[in-house]
XYZ file of C-alpha atoms in Angstrom:
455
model
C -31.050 -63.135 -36.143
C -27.547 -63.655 -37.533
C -24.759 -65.296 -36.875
C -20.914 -64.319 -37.887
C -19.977 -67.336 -40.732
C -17.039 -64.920 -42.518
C -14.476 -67.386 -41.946
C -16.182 -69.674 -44.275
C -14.701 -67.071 -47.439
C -11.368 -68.560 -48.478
C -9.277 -65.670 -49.568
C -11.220 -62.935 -48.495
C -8.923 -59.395 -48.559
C -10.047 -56.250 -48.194
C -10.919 -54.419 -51.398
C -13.411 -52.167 -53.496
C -16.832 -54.447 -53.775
C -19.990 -53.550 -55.291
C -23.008 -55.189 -56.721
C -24.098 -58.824 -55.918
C -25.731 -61.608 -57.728
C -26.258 -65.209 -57.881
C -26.455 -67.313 -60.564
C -25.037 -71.049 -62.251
C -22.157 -69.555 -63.255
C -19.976 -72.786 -63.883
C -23.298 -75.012 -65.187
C -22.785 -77.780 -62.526
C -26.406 -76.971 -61.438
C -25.479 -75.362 -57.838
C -25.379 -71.616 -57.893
C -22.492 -69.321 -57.626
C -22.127 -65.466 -55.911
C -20.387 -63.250 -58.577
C -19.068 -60.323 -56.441
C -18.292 -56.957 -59.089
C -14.895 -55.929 -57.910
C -14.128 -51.713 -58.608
C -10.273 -51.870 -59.839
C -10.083 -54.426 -58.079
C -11.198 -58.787 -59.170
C -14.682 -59.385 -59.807
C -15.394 -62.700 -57.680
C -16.893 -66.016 -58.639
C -17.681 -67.568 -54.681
C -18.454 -71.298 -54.874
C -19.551 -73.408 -52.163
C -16.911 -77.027 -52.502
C -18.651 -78.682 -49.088
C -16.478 -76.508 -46.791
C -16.248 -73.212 -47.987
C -16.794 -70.766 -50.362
C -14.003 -70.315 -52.918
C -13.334 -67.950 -55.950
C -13.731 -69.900 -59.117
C -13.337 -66.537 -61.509
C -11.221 -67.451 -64.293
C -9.098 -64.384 -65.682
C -11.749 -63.448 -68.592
C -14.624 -63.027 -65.660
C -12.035 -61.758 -62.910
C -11.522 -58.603 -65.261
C -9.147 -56.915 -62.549
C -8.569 -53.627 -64.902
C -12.523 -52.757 -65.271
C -14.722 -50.897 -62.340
C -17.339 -53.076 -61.947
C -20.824 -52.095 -59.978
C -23.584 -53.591 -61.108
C -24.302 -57.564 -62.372
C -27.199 -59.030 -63.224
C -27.264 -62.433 -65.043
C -30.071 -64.049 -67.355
C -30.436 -66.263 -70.411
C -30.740 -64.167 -73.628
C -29.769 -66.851 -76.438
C -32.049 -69.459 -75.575
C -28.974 -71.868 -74.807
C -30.725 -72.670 -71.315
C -27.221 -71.054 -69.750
C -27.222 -67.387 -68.041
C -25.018 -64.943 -69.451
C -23.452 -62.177 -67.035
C -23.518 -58.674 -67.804
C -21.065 -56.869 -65.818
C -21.523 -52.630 -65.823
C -18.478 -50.822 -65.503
C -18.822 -47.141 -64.283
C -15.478 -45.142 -63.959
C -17.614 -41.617 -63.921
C -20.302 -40.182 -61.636
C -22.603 -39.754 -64.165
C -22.803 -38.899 -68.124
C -19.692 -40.435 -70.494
C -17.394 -43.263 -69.297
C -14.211 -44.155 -70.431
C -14.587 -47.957 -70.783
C -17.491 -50.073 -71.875
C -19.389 -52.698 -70.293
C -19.155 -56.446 -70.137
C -21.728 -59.016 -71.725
C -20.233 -62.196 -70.937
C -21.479 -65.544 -73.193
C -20.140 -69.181 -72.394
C -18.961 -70.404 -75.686
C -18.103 -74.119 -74.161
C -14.793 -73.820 -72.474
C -14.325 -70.372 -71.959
C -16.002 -66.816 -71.474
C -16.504 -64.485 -74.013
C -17.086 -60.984 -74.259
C -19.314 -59.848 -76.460
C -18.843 -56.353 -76.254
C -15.686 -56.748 -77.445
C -16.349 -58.172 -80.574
C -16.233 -55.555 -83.517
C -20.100 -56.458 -84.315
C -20.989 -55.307 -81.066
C -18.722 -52.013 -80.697
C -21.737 -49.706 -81.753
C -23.884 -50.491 -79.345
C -21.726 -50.676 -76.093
C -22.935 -48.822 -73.309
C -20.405 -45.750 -72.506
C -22.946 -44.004 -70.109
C -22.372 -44.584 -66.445
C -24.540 -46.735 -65.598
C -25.947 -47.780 -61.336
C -28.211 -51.126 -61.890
C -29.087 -53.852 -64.326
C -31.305 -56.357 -64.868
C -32.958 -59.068 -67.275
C -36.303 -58.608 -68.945
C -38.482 -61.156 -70.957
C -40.294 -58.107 -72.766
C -42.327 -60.548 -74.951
C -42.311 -63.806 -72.640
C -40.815 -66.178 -75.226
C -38.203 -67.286 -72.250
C -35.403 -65.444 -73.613
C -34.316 -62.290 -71.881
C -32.509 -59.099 -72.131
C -30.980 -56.753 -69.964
C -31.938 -53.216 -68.714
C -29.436 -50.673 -68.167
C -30.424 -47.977 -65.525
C -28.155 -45.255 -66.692
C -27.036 -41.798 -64.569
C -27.675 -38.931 -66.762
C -28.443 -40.944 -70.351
C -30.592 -42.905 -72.247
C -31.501 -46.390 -70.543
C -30.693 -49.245 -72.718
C -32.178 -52.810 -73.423
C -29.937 -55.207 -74.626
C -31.173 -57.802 -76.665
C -29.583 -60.271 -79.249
C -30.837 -60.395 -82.858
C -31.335 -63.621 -84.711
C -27.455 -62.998 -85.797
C -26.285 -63.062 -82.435
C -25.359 -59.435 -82.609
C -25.817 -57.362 -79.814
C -28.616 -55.101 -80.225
C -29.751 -51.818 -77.870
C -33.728 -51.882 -78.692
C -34.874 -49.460 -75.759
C -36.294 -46.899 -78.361
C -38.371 -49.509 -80.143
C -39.486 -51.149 -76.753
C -40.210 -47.070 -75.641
C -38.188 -47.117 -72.631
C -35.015 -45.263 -73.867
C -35.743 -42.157 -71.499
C -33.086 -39.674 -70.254
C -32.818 -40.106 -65.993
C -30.602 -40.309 -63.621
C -31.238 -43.894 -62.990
C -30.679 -45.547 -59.757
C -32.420 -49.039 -58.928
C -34.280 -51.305 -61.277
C -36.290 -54.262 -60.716
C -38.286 -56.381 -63.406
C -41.706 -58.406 -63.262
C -45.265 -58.875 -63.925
C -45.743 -55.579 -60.968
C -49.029 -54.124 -62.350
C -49.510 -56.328 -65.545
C -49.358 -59.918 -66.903
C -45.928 -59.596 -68.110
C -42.707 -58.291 -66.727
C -42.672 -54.809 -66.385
C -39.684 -52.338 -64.947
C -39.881 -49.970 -62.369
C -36.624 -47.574 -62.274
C -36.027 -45.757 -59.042
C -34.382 -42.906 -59.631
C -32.319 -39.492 -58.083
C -32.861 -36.189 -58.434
C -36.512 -36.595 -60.265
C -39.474 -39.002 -60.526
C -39.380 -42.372 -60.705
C -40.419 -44.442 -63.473
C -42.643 -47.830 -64.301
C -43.180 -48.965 -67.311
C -46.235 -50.486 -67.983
C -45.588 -53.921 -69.927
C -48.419 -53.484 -73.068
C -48.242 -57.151 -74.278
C -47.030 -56.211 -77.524
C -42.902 -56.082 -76.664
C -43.343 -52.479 -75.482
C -43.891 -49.978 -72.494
C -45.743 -47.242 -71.354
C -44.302 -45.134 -68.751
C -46.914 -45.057 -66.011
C -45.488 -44.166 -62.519
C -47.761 -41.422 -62.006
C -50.941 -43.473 -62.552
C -49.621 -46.175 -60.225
C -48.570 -43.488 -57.141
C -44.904 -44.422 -57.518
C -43.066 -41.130 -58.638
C -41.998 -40.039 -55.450
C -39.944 -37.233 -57.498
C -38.380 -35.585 -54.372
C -36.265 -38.234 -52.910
C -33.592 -40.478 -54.132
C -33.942 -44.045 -54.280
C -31.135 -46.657 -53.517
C -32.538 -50.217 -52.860
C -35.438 -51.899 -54.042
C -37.197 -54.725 -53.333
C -40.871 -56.542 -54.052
C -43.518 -58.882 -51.810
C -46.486 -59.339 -50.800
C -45.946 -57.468 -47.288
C -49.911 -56.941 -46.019
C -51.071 -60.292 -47.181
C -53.862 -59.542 -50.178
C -52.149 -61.362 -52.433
C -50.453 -58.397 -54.954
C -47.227 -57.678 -55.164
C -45.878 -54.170 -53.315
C -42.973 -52.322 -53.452
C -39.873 -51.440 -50.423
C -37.405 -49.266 -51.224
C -34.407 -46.710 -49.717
C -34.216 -43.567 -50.497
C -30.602 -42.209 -49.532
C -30.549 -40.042 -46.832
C -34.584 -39.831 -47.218
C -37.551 -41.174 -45.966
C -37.730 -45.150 -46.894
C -41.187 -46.717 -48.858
C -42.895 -49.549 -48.170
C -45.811 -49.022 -50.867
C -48.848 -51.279 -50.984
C -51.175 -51.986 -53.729
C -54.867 -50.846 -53.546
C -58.150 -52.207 -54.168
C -58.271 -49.212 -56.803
C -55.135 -49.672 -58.514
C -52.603 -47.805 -57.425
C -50.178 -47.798 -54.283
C -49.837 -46.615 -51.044
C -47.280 -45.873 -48.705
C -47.903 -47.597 -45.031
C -43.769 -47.180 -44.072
C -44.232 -47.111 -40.098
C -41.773 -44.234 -38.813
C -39.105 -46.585 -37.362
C -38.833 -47.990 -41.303
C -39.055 -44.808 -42.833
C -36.391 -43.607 -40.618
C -34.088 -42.096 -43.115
C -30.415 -43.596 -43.692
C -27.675 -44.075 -46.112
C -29.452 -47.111 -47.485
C -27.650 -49.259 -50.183
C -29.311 -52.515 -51.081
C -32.896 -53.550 -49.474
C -33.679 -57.251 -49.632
C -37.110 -59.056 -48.923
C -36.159 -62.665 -47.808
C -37.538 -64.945 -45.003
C -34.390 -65.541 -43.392
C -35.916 -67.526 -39.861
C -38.189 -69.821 -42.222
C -41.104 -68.660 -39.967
C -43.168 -67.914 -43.140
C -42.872 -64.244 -43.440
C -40.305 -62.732 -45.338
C -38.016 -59.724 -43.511
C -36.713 -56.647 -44.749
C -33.095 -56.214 -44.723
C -31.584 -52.305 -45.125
C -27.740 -52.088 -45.723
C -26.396 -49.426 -44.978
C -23.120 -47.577 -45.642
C -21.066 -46.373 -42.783
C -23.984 -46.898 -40.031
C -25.710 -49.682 -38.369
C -27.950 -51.905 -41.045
C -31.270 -52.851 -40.046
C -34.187 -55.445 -39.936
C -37.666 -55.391 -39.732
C -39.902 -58.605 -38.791
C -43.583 -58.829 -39.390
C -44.300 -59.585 -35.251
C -48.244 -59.604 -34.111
C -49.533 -57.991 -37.437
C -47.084 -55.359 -37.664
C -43.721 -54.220 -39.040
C -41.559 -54.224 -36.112
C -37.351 -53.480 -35.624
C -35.975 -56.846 -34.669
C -31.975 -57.791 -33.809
C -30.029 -58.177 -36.705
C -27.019 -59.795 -34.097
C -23.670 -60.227 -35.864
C -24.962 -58.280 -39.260
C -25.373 -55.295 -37.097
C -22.071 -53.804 -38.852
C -22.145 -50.361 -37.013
C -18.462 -49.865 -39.090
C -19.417 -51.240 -42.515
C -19.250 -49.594 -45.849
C -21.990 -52.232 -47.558
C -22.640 -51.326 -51.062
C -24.188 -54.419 -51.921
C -26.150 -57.769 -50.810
C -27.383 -60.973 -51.990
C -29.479 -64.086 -50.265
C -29.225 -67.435 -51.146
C -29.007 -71.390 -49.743
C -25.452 -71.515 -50.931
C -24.491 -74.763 -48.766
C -27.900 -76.419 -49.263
C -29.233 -76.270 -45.595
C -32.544 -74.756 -46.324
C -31.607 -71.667 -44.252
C -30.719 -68.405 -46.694
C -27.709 -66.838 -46.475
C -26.598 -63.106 -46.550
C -23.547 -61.916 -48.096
C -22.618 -58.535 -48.021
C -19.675 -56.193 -50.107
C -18.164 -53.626 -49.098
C -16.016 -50.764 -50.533
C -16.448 -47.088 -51.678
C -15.281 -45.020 -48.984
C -12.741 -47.565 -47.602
C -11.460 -50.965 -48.566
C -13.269 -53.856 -46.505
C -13.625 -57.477 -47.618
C -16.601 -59.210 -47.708
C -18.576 -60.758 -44.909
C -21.489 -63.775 -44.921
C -24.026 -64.414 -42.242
C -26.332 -67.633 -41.409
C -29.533 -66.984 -39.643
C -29.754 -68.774 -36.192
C -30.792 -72.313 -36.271
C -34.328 -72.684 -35.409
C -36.977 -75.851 -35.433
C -38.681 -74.049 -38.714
C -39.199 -75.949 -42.085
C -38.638 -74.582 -45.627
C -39.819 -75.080 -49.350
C -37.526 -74.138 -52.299
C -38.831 -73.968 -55.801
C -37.064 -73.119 -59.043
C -38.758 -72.787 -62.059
C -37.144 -73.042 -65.103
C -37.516 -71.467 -68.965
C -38.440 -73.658 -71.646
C -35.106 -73.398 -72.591
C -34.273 -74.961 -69.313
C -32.463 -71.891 -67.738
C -33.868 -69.843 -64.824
C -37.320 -67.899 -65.483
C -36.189 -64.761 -63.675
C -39.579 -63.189 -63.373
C -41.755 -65.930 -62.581
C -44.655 -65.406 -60.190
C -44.315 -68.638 -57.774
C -47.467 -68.990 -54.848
C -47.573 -71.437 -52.127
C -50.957 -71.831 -51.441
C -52.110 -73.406 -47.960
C -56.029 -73.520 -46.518
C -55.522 -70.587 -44.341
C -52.957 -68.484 -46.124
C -50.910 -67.762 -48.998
C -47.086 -66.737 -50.032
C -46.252 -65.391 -52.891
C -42.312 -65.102 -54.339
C -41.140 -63.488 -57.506
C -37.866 -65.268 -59.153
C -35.276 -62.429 -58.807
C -34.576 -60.735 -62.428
C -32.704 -57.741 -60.789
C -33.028 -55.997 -57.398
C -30.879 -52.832 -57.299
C -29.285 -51.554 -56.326
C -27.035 -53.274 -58.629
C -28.201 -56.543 -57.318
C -29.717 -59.471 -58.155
C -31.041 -62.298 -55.906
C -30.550 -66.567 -56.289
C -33.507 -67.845 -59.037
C -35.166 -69.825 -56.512
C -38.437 -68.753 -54.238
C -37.988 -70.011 -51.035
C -40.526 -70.437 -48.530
C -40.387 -70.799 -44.662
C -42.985 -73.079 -43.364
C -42.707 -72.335 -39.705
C -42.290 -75.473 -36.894
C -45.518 -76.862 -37.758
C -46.150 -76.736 -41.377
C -49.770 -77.115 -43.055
C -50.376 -80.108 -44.480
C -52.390 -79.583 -47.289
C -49.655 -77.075 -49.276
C -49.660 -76.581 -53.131
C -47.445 -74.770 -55.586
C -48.357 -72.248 -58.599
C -45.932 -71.064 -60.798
C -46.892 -68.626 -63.770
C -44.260 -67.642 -65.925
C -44.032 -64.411 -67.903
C -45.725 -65.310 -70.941
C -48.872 -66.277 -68.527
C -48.618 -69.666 -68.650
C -49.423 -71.736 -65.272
C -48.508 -75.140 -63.520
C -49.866 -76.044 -60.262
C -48.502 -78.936 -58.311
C -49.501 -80.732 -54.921
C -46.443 -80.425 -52.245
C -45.505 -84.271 -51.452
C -42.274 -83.256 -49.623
C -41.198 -80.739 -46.939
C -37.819 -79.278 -46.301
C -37.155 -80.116 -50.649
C -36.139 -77.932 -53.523
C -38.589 -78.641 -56.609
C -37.721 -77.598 -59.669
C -40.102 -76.805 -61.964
C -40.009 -77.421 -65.877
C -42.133 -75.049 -68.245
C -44.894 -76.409 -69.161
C -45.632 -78.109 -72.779
């Protein structure tokens, strides 16, 4: 499936890596791979027509912090993501240093943490995953904390601009030792959370349409309380249209959980996926544009794996260079960082030993693609967008990445394969969190559209 494209990461030493996300960091309208860096650089990767090269200035580079998770969103309207950066220098319980909410204020980054309005509510719980959550689908977002042994937290700004922790209002402030996190309309209209967690049963919180949750895991099937997730990742992977659930659990059986007719979900995991493994990050991406999206497991210290949807089932398939019998992946992200129509995987490395990181193009193939990125009405990504390409004989359906732990988050753009003979008669729906819809005819293969909200 993948091909070796390492040597296209200009200064690439070994070192302590960890989570993985993509966003616009430097607002040229191209997207960037922020890399969290554990006493080590956190990396800004940008693509300059050659190769990818770090960009991180010294406020985002923050060499002294241990950095795991990142997760990046737009929660002051200014149609620019911020980047929240958690820092976790504990196994679990108290920390010694804070995290990182990073604004753009012009010319330079600033953290807001930092400032003395802020100091009250800075996370000092170690934290595993983060990501961004439209709670009330105005298009302006805050961000999730999945904490280890605290209270999770949802960071929001006030109409000051102060930093503001409003998990207890919004009812998800409960005590868990929280794992993965992932963020969209799941079971309802709006963007609801779903926290896997170790040690106990998961959680899902049930988006009520009012700016809070109900937790509702066990209604939905999802608590799994015996095992202990890692990755997590969301699709439509039998075809009916409703978004299911894939994740790790470390060292445990793996899920692939389907949503029923009645409600709640199922797991179908064939044995060879359920396999059990040191899982890390799980990603759901259609890497050969053939129009079905794989399922990528990292794994830490063993081979990673791949599974294909081949003749109407789930099916092991070659992964080829990003086999990495000897890597210590902690984290993972996909995106179309040279603008080929052909996702890329980058993985990190780190935790057990020092490795640097490593990138991987799928094979060339005949196959056509469709990119679309819808945007906020502020004009900044709408990380939880529902986005459905809708042909006469079948349909896809993509959610825009908010957060995909573990302590990942994927590029804001759904991108569809189209296979070596795409339909012709193809159209586009995008609903954003708030409900709101916009369907378009497809004019142009092998094109990004980007998608403004509607007014």
């Amino acid at each position: 499936m993948f091909t070796d494209a390492t040597s296209l990461i200009r200064h690439n030493p070994p070192q302590m890596s960890y989570g993985v996300a993509v966003s616009d960091v430097d607002g040229d309208g191209a997207h960037e791979i922020i890399v969290a860096g554990f006493g080590s650089p956190n990396r800004v990767l940008k693509w300059n027509g050659q190769m990818l090269i770090d960009i991180a200035d010294e406020t985002l580079a923050d060499p002294e912090r241990q950095a795991i998770g990142v997760a990046t969103a737009d929660i002051n309207g200014d149609g620019r993501e911020e980047i929240y950066i958690l820092n976790t220098d504990t196994f679990g319980g108290p920390k010694r240093f804070g995290d990182r909410l990073f604004i753009n204020r012009g010319l330079k980054w600033v953290d807001l943490f930092s400032q003395a309005d802020n100091d009250a509510s800075v996370n000092r719980t170690a934290g595993r995953s983060v990501a961004c959550v439209d709670r009330d689908g105005d298009g302006v977002y805050g961000f999730f904390v999945a904490n280890y042994g605290g209270a999770m937290r949802l960071y929001e700004l006030n109409t000051r601009g102060v930093v503001q922790d409003v998990a207890e209002q919004a009812g998800v402030n409960l005590v868990a030792a929280g794992r993965a996190v992932l963020s969209l309309p799941l079971v309802s209209p709006r963007m609801d959370i779903f926290l896997g967690n170790e040690r106990g049963a998961n959680f899902l919180f049930f988006n009520k349409g009012d700016g809070s949750f109900e937790e509702s895991a066990e209604r939905y099937g999802l608590t799994d309380s015996l095992e202990n997730v890692r990755g997590v990742a969301v699709g439509d992977f039998n075809g009916d249209g409703r978004m299911d659930v894939l994740y790790g659990n470390w060292e445990g059986p793996h899920r692939l959980f389907v949503r029923t007719e009645g409600g709640p979900f199922r797991n179908v995991a064939p044995p060879e996926m359920a396999l059990p493994s040191r899982v890390r990050t799980v990603i759901a991406a259609d890497f050969d544009n053939d129009g079905y999206e794989e399922l990528f497991f990292n794994n830490i210290g063993e081979p990673n794996r791949l599974f294909g949807f081949r003749e109407g089932k789930w099916t092991r398939i070659n992964l080829g260079a990003a086999n990495e019998p000897h890597g210590f992946g902690t984290g993972a992200a996909v995106g179309d960082f040279n603008g080929d129509g052909r996702l890329e995987l980058l993985i990190s490395h780190g935790e057990s030993q020092l490795q640097p990181l490593t990138l991987y193009q799928p094979l060339p193939n005949l196959c056509h693609w469709l990119r679309v990125q819808p945007l906020t009405r502020y004009g900044a990504p709408a990380r939880g967008a529902i986005v459905r390409l809708v042909s006469p004989t079948r349909t896809q359906i993509r959610a825009i990445c908010a957060g995909s732990g573990y302590l990942c988050q994927m590029e804001p753009v759904a991108h569809f394969g189209l296979g070596p003979e795409p339909e012709t008669e193809l159209r586009v729906e995008v609903t954003w969190p708030d409900g709101l819809m916009r369907s378009f005819p497809v004019d142009a293969i092998d094109h990004t559209y980007t998608v403004d909200y509607p007014v």
